[in-house]
GROMACS .gro file of C-alpha atoms in nm:
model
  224
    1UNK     CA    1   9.917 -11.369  22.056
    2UNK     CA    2  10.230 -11.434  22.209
    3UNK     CA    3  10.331 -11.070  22.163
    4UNK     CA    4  10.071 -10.964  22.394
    5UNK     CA    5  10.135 -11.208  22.653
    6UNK     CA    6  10.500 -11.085  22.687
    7UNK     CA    7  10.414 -10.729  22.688
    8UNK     CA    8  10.160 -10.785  22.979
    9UNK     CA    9  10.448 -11.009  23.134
   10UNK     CA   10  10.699 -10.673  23.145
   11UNK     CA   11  10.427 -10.479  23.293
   12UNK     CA   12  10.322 -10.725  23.524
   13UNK     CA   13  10.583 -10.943  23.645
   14UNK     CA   14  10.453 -10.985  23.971
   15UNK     CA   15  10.124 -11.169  23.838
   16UNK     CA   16  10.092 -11.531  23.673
   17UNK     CA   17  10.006 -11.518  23.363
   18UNK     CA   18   9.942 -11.785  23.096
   19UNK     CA   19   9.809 -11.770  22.698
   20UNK     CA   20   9.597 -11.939  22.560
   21UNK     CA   21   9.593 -11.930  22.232
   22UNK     CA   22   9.328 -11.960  21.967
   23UNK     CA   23   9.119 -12.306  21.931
   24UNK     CA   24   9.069 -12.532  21.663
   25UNK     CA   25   8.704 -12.619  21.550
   26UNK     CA   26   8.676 -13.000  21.453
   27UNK     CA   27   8.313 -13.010  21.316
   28UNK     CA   28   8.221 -13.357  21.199
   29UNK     CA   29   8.156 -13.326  20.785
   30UNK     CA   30   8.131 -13.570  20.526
   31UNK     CA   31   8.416 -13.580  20.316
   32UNK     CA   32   8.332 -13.570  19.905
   33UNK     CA   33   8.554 -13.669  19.628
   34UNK     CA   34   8.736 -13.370  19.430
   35UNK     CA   35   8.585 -13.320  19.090
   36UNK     CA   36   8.863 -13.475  18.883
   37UNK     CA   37   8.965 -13.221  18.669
   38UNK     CA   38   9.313 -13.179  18.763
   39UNK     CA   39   9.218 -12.817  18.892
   40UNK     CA   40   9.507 -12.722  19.240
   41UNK     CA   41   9.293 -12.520  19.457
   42UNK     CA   42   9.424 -12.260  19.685
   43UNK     CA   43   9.214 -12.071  19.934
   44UNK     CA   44   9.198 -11.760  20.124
   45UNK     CA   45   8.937 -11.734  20.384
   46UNK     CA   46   8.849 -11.390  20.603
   47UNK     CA   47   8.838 -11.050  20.568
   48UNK     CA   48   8.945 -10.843  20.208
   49UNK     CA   49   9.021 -10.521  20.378
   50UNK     CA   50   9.365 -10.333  20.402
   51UNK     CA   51   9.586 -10.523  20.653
   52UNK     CA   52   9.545 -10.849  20.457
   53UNK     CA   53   9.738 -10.732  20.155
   54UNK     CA   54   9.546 -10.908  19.846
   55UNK     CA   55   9.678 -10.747  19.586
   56UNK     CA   56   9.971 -10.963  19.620
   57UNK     CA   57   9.802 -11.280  19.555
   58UNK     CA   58   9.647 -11.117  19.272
   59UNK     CA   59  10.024 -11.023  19.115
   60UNK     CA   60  10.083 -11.374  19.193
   61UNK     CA   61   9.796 -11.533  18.987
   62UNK     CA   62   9.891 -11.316  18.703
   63UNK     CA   63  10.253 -11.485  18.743
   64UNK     CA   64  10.113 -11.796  18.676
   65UNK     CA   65   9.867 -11.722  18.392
   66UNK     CA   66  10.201 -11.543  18.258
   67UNK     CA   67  10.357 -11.864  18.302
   68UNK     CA   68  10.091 -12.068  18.129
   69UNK     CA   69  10.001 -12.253  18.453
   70UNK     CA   70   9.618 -12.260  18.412
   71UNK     CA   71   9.544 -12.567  18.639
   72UNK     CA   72   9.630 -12.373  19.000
   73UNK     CA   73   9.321 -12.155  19.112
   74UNK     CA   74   9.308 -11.871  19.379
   75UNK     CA   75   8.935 -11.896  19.596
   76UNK     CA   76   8.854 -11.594  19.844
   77UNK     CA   77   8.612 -11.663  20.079
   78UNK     CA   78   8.468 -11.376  20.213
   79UNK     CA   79   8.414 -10.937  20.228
   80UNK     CA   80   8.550 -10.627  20.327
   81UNK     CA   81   8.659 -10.312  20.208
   82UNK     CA   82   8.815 -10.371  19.948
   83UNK     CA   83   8.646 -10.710  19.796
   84UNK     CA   84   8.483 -10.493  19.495
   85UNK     CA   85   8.823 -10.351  19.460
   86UNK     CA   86   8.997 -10.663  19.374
   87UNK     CA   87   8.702 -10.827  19.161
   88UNK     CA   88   8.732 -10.528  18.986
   89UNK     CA   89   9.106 -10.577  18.869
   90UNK     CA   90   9.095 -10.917  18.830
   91UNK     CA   91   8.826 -10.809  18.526
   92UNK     CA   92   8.991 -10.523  18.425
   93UNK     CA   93   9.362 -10.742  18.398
   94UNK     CA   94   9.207 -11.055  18.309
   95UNK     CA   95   9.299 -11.252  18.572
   96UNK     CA   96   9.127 -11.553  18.518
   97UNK     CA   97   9.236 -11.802  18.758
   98UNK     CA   98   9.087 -11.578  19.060
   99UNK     CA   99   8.738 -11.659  19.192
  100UNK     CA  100   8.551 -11.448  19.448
  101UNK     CA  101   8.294 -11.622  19.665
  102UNK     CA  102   8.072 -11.515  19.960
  103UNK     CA  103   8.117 -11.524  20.327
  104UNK     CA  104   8.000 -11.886  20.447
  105UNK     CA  105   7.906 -11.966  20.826
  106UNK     CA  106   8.164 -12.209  20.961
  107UNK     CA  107   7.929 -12.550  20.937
  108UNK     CA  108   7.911 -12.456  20.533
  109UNK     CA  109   8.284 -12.314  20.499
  110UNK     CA  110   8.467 -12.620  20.694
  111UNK     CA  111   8.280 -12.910  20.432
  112UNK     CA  112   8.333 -12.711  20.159
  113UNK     CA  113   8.687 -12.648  20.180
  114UNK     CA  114   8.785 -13.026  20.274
  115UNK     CA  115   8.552 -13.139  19.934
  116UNK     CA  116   8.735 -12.807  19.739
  117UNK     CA  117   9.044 -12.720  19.841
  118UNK     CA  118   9.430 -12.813  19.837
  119UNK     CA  119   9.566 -12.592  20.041
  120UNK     CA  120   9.521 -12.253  20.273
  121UNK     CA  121   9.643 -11.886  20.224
  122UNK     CA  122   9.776 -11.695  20.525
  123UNK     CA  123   9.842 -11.335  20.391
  124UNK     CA  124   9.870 -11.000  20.569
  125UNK     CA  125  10.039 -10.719  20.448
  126UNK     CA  126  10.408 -10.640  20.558
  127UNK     CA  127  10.329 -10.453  20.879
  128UNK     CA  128  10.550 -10.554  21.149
  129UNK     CA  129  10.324 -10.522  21.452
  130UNK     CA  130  10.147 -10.881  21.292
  131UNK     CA  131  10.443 -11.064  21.355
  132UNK     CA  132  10.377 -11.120  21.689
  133UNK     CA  133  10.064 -10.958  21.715
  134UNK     CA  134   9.783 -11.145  21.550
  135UNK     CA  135   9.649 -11.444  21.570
  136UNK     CA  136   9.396 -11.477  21.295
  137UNK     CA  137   9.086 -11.744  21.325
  138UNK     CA  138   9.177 -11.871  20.951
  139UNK     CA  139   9.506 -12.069  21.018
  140UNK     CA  140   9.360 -12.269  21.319
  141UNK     CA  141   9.042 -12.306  21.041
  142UNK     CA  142   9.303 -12.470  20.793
  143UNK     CA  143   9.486 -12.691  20.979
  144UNK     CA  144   9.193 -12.808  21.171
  145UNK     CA  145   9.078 -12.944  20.870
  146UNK     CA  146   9.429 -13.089  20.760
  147UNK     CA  147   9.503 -12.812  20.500
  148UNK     CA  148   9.893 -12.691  20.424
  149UNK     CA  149   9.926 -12.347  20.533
  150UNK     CA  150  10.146 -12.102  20.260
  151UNK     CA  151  10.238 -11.813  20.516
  152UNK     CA  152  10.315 -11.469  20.397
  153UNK     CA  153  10.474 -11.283  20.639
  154UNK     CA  154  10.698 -11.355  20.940
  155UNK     CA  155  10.643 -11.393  21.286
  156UNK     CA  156  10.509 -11.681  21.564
  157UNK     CA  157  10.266 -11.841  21.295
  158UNK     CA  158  10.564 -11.826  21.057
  159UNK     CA  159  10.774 -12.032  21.325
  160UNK     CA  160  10.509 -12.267  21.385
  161UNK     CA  161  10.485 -12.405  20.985
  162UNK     CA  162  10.819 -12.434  20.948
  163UNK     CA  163  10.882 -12.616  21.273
  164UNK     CA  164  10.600 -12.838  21.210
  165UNK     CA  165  10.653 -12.891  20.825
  166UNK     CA  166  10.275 -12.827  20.790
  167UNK     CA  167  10.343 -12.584  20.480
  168UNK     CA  168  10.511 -12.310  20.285
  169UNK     CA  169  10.645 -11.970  20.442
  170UNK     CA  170  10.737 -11.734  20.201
  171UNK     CA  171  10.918 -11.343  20.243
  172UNK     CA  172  10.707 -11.074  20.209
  173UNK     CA  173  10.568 -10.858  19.940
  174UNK     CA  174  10.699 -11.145  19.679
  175UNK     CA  175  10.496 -11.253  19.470
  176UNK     CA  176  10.684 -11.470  19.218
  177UNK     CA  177  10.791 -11.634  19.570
  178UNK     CA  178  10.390 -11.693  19.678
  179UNK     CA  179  10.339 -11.825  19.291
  180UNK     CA  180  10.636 -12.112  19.300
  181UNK     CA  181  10.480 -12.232  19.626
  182UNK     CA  182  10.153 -12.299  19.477
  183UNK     CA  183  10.331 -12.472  19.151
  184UNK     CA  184  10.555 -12.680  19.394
  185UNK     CA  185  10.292 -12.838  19.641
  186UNK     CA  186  10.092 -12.871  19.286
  187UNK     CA  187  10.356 -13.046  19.153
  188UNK     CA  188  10.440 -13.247  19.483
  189UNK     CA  189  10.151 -13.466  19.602
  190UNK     CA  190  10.323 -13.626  19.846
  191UNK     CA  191  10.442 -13.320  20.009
  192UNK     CA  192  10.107 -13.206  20.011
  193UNK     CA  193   9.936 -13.483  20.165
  194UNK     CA  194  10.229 -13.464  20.441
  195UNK     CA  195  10.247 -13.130  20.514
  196UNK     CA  196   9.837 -13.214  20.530
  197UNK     CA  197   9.874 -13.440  20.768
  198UNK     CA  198  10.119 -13.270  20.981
  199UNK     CA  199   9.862 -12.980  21.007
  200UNK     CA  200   9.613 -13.166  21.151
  201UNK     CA  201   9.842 -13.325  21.382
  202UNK     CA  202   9.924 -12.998  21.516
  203UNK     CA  203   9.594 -12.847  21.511
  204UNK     CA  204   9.507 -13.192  21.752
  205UNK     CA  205   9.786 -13.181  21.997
  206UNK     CA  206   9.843 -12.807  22.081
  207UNK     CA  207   9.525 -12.637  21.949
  208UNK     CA  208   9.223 -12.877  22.044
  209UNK     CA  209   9.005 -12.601  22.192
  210UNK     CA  210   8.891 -12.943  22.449
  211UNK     CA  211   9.233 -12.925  22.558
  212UNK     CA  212   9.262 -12.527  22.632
  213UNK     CA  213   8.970 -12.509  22.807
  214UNK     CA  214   9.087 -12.747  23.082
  215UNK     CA  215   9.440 -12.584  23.077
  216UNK     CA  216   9.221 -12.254  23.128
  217UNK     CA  217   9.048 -12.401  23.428
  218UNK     CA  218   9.355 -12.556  23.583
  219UNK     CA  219   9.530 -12.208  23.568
  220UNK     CA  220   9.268 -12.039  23.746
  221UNK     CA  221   9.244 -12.332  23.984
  222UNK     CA  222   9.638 -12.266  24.050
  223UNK     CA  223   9.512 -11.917  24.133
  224UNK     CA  224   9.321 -11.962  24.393
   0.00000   0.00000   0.00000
């Protein structure tokens, strides 16, 4: 993460260094049509474990059920601590529009979120050493796959949406803020399909793991 890369920089200014960041998978898939039923999808892929702060998407979901928006579901794709944890309360509160679904190996998970879902969560809880510190798999998953990214927290991956229009970044720790996201790229397909499409742009022209790899070797070449 780029917060790394500057703190090696102070301590070793004497050395060349470079980052390179995460890649971006583009796994050939066939591309289905959405079941027509009007259903917005939104989907968070990863780990369910204390540093990802899940309980906020949960308050969120109950925003919109309180709201009478019934046509925006919640997916999470994966396990962790605290996955029983937050099935549990979405029984025990009756959150309906919440649906918990297994960890998938990246040639299922990449086809079934193109033929499923509208758009990707990035959420981590409020801890300021992931502002600059992390650089989770997930977001270079989504926007590989030409998914808008709603962000949840600030930071480098924070920057790079809104520079790149290629979602929704909204503070931390608000929930009613993470809900109106969701209703307006429901309510805005145009935006979506935009912000879609500039996600996939960026995940081609400054992610493409193709790309990296030769930057790597030209680096070390420049070493030599």
């Amino acid at each position: 993460s780029p917060g790394i890369i500057k703190g090696i920089e102070k301590k070793v200014p004497h050395k060349k260094t470079i980052m390179i960041p995460n890649g971006c998978d583009f796994i050939k898939h066939d591309i289905e049509h959405k079941d027509d039923n009007n259903m917005f999808t939104a989907v968070f892929t990863g780990a369910h474990g204390f540093a990802n702060g899940l309980d906020k998407v949960l308050d969120a979901a109950k925003i919109l059920i309180k709201n009478n928006i019934y046509n925006i579901e919640i997916q999470f794709i994966g396990d962790g601590a605290l996955k029983h944890q937050l099935i549990k309360r979405t029984k025990d509160e009756n959150i309906l529009n919440c649906k918990f679904l297994d960890p998938m190996s990246k040639q299922k998970l990449f086809p079934y979120l193109i033929n499923n879902c509208d758009v990707g969560l990035m959420i981590l809880d409020n801890i300021p050493a992931f502002y600059y510190g992390t650089s989770p798999n997930k977001f270079f998953d989504y926007i590989s796959l030409g998914l808008p990214v709603i962000n949840n927290y600030p930071g480098w991956l924070a920057d790079i949406i809104k520079k790149n229009n290629c979602g929704i970044v909204v503070s931390p720790n608000d929930p009613e803020a993470l809900a109106e996201s969701l209703i307006k790229l429901k309510n805005n397909p145009k935006m979506l399909k935009q912000m879609g499409m500039s996600s996939l742009i960026l995940a081609k022209s400054s992610f493409d793991r193709n790309k990296l790899s030769d930057q790597f070797v030209k680096f070390l070449e420049s070493c030599i």
